[in-house]
Short mmCIF file of C-alpha atoms and ligand atoms in Angstrom, two decimals:
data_model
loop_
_atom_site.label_atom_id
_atom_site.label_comp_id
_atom_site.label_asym_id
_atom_site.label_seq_id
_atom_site.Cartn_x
_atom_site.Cartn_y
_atom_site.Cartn_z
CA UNK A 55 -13.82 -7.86 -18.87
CA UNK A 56 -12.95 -6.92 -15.28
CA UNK A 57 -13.61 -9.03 -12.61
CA UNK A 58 -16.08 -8.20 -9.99
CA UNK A 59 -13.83 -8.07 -7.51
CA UNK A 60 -11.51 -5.55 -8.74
CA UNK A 61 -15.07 -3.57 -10.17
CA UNK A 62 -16.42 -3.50 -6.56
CA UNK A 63 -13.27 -1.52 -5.58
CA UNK A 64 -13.14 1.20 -8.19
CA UNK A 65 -14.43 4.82 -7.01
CA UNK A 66 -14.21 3.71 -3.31
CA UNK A 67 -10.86 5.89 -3.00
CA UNK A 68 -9.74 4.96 0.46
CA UNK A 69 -7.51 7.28 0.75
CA UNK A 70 -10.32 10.48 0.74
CA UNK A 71 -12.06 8.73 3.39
CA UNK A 72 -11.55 10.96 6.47
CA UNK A 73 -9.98 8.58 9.15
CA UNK A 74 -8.98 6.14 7.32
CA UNK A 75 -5.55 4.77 8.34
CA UNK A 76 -4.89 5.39 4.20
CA UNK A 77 -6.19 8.80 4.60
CA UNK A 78 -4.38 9.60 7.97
CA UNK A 79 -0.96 8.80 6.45
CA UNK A 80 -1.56 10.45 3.35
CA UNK A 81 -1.73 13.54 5.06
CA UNK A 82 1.34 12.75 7.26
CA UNK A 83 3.18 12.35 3.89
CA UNK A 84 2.03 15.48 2.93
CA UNK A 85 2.65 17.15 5.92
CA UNK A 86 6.34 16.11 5.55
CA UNK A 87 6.38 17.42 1.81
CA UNK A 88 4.71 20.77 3.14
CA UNK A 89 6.75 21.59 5.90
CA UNK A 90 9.35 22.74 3.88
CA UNK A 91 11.85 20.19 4.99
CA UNK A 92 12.05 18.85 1.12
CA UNK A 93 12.23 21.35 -0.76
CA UNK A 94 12.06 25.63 0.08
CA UNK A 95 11.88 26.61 -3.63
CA UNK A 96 8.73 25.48 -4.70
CA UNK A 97 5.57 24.13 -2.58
CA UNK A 98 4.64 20.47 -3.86
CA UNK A 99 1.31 20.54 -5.52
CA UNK A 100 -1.00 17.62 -3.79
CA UNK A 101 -3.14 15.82 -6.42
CA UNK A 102 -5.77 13.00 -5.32
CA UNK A 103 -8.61 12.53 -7.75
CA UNK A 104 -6.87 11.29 -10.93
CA UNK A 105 -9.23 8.13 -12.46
CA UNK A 106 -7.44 5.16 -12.59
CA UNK A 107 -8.80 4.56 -15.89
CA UNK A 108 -5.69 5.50 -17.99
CA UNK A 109 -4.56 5.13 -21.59
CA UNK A 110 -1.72 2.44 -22.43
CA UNK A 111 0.06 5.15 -23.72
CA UNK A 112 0.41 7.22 -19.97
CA UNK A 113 0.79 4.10 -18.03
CA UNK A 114 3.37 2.14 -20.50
CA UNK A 115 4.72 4.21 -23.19
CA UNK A 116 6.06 7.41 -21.82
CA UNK A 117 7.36 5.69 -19.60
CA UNK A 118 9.66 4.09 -21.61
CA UNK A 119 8.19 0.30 -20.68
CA UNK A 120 9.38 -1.68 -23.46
CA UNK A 121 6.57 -3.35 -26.08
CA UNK A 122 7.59 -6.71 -24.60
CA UNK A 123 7.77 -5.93 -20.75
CA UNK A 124 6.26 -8.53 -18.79
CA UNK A 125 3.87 -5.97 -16.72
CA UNK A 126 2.17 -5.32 -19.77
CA UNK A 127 0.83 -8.71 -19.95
CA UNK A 128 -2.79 -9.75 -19.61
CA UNK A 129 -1.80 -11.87 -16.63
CA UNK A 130 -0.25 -9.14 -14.65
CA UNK A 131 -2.16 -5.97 -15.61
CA UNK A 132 -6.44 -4.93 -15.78
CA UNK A 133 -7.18 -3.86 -19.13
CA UNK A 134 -10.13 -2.32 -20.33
CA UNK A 135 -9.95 -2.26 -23.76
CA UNK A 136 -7.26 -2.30 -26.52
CA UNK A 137 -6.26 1.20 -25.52
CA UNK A 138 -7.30 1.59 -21.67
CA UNK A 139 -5.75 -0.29 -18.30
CA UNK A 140 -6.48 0.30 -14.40
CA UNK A 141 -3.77 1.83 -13.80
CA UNK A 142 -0.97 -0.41 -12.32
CA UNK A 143 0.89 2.50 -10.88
CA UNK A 144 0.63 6.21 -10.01
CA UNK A 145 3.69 6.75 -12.34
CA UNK A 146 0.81 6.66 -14.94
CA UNK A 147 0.52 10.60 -14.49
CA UNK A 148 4.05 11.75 -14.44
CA UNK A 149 4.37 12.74 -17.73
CA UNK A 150 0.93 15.17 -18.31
CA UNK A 151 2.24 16.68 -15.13
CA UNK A 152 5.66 17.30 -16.10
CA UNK A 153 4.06 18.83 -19.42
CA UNK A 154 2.03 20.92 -18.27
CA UNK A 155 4.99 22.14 -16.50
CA UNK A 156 4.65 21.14 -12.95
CA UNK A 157 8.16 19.81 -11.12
CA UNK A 158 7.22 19.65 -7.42
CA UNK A 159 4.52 17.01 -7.23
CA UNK A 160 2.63 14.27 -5.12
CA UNK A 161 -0.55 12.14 -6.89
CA UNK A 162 -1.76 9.73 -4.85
CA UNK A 163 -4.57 7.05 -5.81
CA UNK A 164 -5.28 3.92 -5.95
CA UNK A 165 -3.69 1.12 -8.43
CA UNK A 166 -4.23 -2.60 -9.65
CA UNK A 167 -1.99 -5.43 -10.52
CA UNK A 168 -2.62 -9.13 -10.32
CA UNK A 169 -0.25 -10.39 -8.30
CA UNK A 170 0.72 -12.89 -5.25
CA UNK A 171 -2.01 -13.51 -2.15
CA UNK A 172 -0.23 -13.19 1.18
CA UNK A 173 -0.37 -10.11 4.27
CA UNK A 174 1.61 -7.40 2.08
CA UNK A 175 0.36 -8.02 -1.23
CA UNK A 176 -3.39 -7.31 -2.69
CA UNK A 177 -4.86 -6.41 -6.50
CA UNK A 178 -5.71 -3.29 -5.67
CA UNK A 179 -3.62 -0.89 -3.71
CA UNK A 180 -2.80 2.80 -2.92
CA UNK A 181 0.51 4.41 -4.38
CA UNK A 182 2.05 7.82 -3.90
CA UNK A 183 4.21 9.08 -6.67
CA UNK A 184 6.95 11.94 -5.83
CA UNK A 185 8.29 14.46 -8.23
CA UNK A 186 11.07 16.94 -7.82
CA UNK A 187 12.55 18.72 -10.66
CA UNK A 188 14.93 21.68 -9.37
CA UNK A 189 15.05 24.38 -11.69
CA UNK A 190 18.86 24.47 -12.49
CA UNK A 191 19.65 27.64 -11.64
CA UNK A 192 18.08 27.07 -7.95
CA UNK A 193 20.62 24.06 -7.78
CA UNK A 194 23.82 26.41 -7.75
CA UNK A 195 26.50 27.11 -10.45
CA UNK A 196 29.04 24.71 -10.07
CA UNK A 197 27.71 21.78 -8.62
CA UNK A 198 26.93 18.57 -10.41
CA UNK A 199 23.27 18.37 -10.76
CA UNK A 200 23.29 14.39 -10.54
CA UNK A 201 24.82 13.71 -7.44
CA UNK A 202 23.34 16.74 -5.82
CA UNK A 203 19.48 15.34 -7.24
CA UNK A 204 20.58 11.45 -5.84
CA UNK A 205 21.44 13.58 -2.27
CA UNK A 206 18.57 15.13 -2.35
CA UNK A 207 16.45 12.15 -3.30
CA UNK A 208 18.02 9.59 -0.44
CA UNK A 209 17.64 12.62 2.25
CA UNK A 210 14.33 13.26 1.02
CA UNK A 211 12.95 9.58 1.69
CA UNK A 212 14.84 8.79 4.74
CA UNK A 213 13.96 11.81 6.16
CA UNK A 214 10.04 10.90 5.14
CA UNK A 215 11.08 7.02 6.70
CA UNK A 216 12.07 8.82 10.60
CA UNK A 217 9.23 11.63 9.97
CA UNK A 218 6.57 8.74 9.78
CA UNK A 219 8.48 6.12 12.34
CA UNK A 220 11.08 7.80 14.58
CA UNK A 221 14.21 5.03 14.23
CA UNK A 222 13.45 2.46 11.89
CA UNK A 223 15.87 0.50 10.46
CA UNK A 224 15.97 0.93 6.89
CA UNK A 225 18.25 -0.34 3.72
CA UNK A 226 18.42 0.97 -0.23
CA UNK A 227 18.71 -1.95 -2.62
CA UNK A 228 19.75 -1.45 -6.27
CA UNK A 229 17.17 -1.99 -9.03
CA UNK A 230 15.80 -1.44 -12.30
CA UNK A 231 13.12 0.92 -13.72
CA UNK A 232 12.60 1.63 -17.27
CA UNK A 233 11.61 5.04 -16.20
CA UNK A 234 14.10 5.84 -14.04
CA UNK A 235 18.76 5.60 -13.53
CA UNK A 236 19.97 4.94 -11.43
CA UNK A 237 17.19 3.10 -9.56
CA UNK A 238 16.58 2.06 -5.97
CA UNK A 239 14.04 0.49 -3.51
CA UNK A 240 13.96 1.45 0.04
CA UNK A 241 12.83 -1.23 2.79
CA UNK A 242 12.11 -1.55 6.18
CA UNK A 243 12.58 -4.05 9.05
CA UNK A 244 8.86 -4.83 10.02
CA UNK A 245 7.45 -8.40 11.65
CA UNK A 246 10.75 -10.20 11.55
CA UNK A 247 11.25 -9.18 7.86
CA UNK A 248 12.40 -6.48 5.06
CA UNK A 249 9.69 -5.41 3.46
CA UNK A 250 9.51 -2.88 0.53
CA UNK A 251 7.79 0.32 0.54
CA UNK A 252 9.09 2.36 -2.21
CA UNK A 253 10.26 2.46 -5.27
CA UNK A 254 13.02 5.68 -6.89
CA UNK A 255 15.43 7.36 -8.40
CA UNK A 256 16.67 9.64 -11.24
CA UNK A 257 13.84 10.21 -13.92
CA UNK A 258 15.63 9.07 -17.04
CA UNK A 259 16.46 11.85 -19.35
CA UNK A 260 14.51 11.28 -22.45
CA UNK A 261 11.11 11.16 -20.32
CA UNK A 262 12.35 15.06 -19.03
CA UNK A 263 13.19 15.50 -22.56
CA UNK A 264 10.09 14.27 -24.43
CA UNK A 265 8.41 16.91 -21.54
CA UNK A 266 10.01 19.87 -22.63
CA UNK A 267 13.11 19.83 -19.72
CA UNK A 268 16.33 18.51 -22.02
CA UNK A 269 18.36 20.16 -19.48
CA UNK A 270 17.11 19.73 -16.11
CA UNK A 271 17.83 16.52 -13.47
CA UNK A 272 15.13 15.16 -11.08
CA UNK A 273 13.93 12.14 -8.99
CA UNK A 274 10.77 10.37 -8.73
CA UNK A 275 9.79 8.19 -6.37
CA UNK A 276 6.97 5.65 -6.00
CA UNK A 277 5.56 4.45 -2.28
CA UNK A 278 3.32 1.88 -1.21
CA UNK A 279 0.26 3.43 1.00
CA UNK A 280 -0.93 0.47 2.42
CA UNK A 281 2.94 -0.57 3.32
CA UNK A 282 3.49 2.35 4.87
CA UNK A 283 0.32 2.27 6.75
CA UNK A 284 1.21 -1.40 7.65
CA UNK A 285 4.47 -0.30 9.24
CA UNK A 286 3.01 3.04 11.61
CA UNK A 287 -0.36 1.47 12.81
CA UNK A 288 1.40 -2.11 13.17
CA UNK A 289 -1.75 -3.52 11.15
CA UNK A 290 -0.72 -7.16 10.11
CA UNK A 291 -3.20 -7.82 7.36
CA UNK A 292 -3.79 -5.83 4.11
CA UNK A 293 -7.20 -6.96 3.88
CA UNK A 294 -8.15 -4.97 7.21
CA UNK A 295 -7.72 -1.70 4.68
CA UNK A 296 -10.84 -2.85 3.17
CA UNK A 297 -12.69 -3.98 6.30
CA UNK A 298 -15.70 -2.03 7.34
CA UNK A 299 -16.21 -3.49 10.58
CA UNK A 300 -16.20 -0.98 13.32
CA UNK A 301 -13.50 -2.96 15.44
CA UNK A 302 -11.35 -1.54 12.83
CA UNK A 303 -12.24 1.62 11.69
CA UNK A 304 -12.97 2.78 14.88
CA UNK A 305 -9.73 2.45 16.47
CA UNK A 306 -8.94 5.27 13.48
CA UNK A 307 -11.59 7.82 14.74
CA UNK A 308 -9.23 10.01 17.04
CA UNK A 309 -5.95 10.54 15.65
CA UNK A 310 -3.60 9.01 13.59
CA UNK A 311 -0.80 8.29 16.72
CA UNK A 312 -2.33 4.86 17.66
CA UNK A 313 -1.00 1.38 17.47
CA UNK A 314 -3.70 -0.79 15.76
CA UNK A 315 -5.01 -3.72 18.48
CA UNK A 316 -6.01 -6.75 16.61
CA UNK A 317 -8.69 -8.21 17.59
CA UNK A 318 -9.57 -11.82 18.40
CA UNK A 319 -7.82 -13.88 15.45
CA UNK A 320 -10.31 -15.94 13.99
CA UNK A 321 -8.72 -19.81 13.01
CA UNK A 322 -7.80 -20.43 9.93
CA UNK A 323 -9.15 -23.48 7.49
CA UNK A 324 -6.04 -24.82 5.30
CA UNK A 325 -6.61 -26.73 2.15
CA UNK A 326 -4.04 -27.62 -0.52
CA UNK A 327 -4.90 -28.29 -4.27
CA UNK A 328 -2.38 -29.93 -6.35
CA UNK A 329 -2.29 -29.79 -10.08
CA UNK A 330 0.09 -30.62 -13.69
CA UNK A 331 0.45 -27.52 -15.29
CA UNK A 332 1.68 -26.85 -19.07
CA UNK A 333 3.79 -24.33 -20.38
CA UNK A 334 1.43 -21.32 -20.47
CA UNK A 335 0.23 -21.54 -16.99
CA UNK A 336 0.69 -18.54 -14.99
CA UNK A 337 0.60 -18.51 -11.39
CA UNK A 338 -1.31 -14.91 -11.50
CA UNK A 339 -4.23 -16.66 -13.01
CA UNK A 340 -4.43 -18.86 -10.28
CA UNK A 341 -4.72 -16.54 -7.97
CA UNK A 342 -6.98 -14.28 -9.65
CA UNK A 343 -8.78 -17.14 -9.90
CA UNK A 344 -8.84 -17.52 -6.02
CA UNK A 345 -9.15 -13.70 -5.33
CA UNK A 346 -12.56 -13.82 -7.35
CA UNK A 347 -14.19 -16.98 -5.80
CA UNK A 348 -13.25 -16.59 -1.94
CA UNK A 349 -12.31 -12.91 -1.89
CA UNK A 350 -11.16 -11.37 1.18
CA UNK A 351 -11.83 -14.80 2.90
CA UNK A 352 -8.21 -15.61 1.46
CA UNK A 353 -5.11 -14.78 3.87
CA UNK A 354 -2.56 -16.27 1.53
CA UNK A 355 -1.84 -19.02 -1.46
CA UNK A 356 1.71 -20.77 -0.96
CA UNK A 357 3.61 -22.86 -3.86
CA UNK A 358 4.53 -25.81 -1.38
CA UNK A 359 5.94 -27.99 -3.99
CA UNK A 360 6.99 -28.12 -7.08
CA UNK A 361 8.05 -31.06 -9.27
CA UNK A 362 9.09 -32.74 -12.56
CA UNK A 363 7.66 -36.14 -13.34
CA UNK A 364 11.51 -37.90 -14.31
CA UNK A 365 9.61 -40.01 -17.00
CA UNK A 366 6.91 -37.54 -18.57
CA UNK A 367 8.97 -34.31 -17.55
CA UNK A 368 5.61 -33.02 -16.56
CA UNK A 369 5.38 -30.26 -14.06
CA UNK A 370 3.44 -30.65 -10.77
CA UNK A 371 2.36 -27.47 -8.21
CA UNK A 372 0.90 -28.06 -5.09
CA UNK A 373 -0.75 -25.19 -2.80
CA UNK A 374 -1.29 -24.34 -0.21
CA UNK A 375 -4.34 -22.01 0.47
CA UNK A 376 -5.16 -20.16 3.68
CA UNK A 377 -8.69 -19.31 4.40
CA UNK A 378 -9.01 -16.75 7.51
CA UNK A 379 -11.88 -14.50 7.81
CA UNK A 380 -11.13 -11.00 9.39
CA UNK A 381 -14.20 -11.26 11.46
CA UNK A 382 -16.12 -14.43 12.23
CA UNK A 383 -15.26 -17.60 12.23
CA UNK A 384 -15.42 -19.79 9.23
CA UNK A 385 -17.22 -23.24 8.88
CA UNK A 386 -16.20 -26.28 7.51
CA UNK A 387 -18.96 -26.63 5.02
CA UNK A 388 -18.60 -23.31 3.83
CA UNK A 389 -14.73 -23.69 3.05
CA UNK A 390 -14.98 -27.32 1.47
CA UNK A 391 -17.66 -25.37 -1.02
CA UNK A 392 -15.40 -22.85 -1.99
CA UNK A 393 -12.83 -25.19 -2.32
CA UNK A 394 -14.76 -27.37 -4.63
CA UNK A 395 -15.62 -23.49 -6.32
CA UNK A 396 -11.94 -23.02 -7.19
CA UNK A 397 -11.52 -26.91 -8.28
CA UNK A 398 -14.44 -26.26 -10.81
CA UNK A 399 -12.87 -22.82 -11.70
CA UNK A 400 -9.54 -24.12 -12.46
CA UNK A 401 -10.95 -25.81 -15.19
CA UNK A 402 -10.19 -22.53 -17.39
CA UNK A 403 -6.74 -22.73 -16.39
CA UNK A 404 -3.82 -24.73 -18.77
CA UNK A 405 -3.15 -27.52 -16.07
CA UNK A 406 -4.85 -30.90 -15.05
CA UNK A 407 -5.90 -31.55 -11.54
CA UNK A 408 -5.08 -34.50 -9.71
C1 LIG B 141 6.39 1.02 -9.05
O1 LIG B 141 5.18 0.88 -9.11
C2 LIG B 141 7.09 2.23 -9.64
N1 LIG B 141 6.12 2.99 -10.42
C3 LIG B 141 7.67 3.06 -8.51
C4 LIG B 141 8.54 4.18 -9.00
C5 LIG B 141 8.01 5.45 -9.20
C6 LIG B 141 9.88 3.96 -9.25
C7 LIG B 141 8.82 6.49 -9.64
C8 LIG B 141 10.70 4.98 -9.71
C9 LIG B 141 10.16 6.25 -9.89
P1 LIG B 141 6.77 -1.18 -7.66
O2 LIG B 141 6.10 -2.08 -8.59
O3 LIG B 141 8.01 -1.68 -7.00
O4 LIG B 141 7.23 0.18 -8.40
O5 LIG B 141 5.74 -0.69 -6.57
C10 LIG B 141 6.01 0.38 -5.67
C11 LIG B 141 5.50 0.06 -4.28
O6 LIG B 141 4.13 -0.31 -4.31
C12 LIG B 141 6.18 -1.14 -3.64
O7 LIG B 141 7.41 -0.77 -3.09
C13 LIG B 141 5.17 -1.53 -2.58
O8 LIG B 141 5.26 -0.67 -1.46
C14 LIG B 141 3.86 -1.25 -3.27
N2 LIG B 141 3.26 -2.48 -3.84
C15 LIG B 141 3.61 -3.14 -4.98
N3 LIG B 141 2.79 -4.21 -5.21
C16 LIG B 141 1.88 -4.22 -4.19
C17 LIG B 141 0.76 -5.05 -3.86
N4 LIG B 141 0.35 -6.07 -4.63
N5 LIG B 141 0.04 -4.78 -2.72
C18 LIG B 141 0.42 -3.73 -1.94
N6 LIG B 141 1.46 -2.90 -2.21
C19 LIG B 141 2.19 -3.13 -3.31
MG1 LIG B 142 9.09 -3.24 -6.46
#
């Protein structure tokens, strides 16, 4: 079963709601993709209502996620049912696209992982996927279609990185997609930090194959919305997406060339919780866990120690969590009842409070 949390957010599609900082950069994106600047052969086809409901087979499968890969587990993706997940990333449509023929592509919408509670990171999310597939014959004769694709791709997404932010400073680091090789992510220098935006790189032959292209080359590419929203606006919180107070969305209602003010931090309440855990705890349960009880009241969960009991080889976590509201200030009473909430709650968990 889903948890309310994540259930409240399904259909609200943030990024179709005119002047919302989601929506504004979505079109900027767009723009960029549109104005020719990408690619002259082929306009990019714009698609933003897919449901994230989407089969196991779209999400995992085609994409060549192996049966044992650990986003497919229970702890760090929604299912459904037996057959059926929230999506957990726009990749999810790539391959009915590339079917049905399409190679110049955007889908944006909005995804959901369990995953870590701090400023960047939150269980539901907006992506943008990217798709270019260059008809061979519009690549020129003699060239070699890899390295003029990976060209193409790094051009493509740096040029999208000064489009949105003028001179930012930006670095590729080497990764790993089952879906894609070579792989990349792209980050950027923001609040005293790198902090990832996107994911890329060459869509792995057999997915171009299964899709009726054995001979072409292309790149994908996989964005963050909120990330990228994070960096142009200068918004500090990802919970502020969701907010519906007027401080926020108002300062959206003009244009999409502001810088967002915050207003008046409210304090924080810190309280840590400190537990043994045995060998199937995972962490994402925890803060599931947290996410459901406290909801956006949570500004972050920390893992501030961590240690083995020398006799019983036990394992011992202690967090840290950080209770901020985005617009009032929190009582005492309040917090020391939804801390007592999550004590009771951790009772489903594999660990042993102390
Ligand atoms: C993916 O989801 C790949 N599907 C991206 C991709 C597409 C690669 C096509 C290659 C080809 P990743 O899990 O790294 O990759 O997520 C992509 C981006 O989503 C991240 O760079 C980040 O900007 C954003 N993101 C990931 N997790 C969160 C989260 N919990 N909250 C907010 N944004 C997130
Ligand atoms: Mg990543």
């Amino acid at each position: 079963m889903l948890p309310s949390n994540i259930v409240d957010k399904i259909g609200k599609n943030l990024h179709l709601q005119s002047r919302h900082p989601l929506n504004w950069i979505k079109h900027k994106i767009q723009n960029y993709f549109q104005s020719g600047k990408v690619s002259s052969l082929t306009p990019f086809i714009f698609h933003d209502g897919f449901a994230p409901q989407v089969s196991i087979k779209d999400n995992f499968d085609s994409l060549l996620i192996p049966a044992d890969h650990v986003s497919r587990s229970h702890k760090d993706t929604f299912y459904i049912d037996d057959d059926t997940v929230l999506r957990t990333h726009t990749s999810a449509h790539q391959n009915q696209l590339l079917r049905q023929g399409e190679r110049y592509f955007l889908v944006t919408g909005d995804v959901y992982r369990r995953d870590t509670v701090d400023a960047t990171h939150y269980p539901v999310f907006h992506q943008m996927e990217g798709v270019w597939v260059p008809r061979l014959k519009d690549l020129g004769a003699f060239t070699d279609p890899q390295k003029e694709v990976t060209k193409h791709l790094h051009a493509t997404l740096e040029g999208l990185a000064k489009y949105l932010f003028g001179n930012v400073e930006c670095r590729w680091v080497d990764c790993y997609f089952p879906f894609t090789a070579p792989s990349w992510e792209l980050e950027i220098f923001f609040n005293g930090d790198w902090l990832e935006v996107l994911g890329c790189g060459l869509i792995e032959k057999k997915i171009l194959e299964n899709n009726g292209m054995p001979d072409d080359v292309g790149w994908a590419f996989g964005l963050g919305l909120e990330r990228l929203a994070m960096v142009l606006f200068q918004i500090p919180d990802i919970r502020l997406f969701w907010s519906e107070d007027p401080r926020f969305l108002n300062q959206f209602q003009d244009s999409a060339d502001v810088i967002f003010k915050p207003y008046s931090k409210h304090p924080c309440v810190t309280k840590d919780i400190s537990f043994w855990i045995s060998s199937d705890y995972h962490e994402n349960d925890f803060y599931q866990l947290i996410r459901e009880a406290a909801e956006d009241l949570i500004e972050e969960v920390k893992l501030i120690d961590n240690f083995q009991h020398p006799k019983t080889k036990q394992i011992n976590h202690t967090y840290r969590i950080i209770y901020r509201s985005m617009d009032r200030t929190l009582t005492n009473e309040e917090i020391n009842n939804l801390q007592e909430v999550i004590r009771q709650k951790t009772q489903e968990l594999p660990i042993e409070l102390r």
